[in-house]
Amino acid sequence: MRQVVSVRDLEEMLKNGKDVKSLPENVLLTPAARDFLRDLENGNGRPHSVANFAEISAKAVNSKSPRSEIDAYFNSAKLHELKEQICDIGRRLWQREYVDGNGGNIAIRVGEDIALCTPTLVSKGFMKPEDICLVDLEGNQICGGNGKKRTSEILMHLQIMKRQPRAVATVHCHPPYSTGFAVAGIEPPTCMIPEYEVFSSVAIAPYRTPGTPEMGKLVADLVDKHNTILMANHGVVSWSHNNVEDAYFKMEILEAYCRTVLVASQLGHAPKTMTPSQLQDLLKIKQSLGIPDPRFGLKECELCDNDGWRPGVTCSVNQQSTDGSSGSHNGDTEVEALVQAITDQIMRGSAAA
Ligand SMILES: [Zn+2]
């Protein structure tokens, strides 16, 4: 039987000072091990010395670390696995039609002031681990990318990470239903589905040109109490204190919710909502999971406030009249006149009887 060699085996060999080129010809390399060897051979990969492997496992690497340490860390099995996770999430975003063209981006914090992120101008559905870039928290690309530049929207991800130290991963995409709410400037109504209440905490950031520091700041201003930000006229960005898949889950939860709310609002019945005390129970679970929410500590009567949400498409007559008084005021006058006319008629009828 052929011997199977994984990335861990290769790392072990390097750690013990063995040359990975000394592997017998007939070994079976796992796909990750094959990528690992290729990285070692091409421009990204520098031979991992025994010394720096021991060192990087002993202390955290940051943007000021010696280049050799950064490179060894960037090519380590640990980061390779995270790069694969980014590719996997990218594929899921694309398959679910949450991204279009080269839209969307993903980042994972991998040190005090460094993060992995997606490159620019690639479809998120077809990335390879070697496409992933390493940046410092100012957005300077340190390595990786396979000849491509880091995403132009990285500043927003990094500003989230700077402002919210618990954010270990961020995902940005353009899911159509959620983005519809973002375009309309409507925060999804609450108290309808438990998953949304427990896992999501949504707010809307005003529109600014994507990729600008100003856009990043407006989003970062909201991440203290919210983990999912609708970016007006653009899309959604989420962060997680757990991992990148969890940040991605926020997208699935929000998108499914917006879709369901839209369906519910078209069924001809006002959607039923849970009671404030039922919501209170869900918020307790949310708090125990370490997920932020601005409603923690509110009184029950202050929960389930869906002002601003108008179920279904209704035609409200509210035109300004020429004399400046509002349409509804005019409407009131008309109703009064009509009531008066009917009353007069009845009175006349009873007088004639
Ligand atoms: Zn975008």
mmCIF file of C-alpha atoms and ligand atoms in Angstrom, residues 103-105 153 156 172-174 210 231 234-236, ligand 1:
data_model
loop_
_atom_site.group_PDB
_atom_site.id
_atom_site.type_symbol
_atom_site.label_atom_id
_atom_site.label_comp_id
_atom_site.label_asym_id
_atom_site.label_seq_id
_atom_site.Cartn_x
_atom_site.Cartn_y
_atom_site.Cartn_z
ATOM 1 C CA GLY A 103 -17.879 41.029 -6.028
ATOM 2 C CA GLY A 104 -17.599 40.113 -2.378
ATOM 3 C CA ASN A 105 -14.575 39.634 -0.143
ATOM 4 C CA GLU A 153 -12.536 46.706 -0.005
ATOM 5 C CA MET A 156 -13.623 48.111 5.576
ATOM 6 C CA HIS A 172 -18.859 40.860 2.550
ATOM 7 C CA CYS A 173 -21.236 40.002 -0.293
ATOM 8 C CA HIS A 174 -24.303 41.158 -2.206
ATOM 9 C CA PRO A 210 -16.962 51.164 -1.799
ATOM 10 C CA MET A 231 -24.519 48.824 3.460
ATOM 11 C CA HIS A 234 -24.411 48.122 -1.882
ATOM 12 C CA GLY A 235 -24.613 44.858 0.104
ATOM 13 C CA VAL A 236 -23.898 43.310 3.477
HETATM 14 ZN ZN ZN B 1 -19.216 45.031 -2.381
#
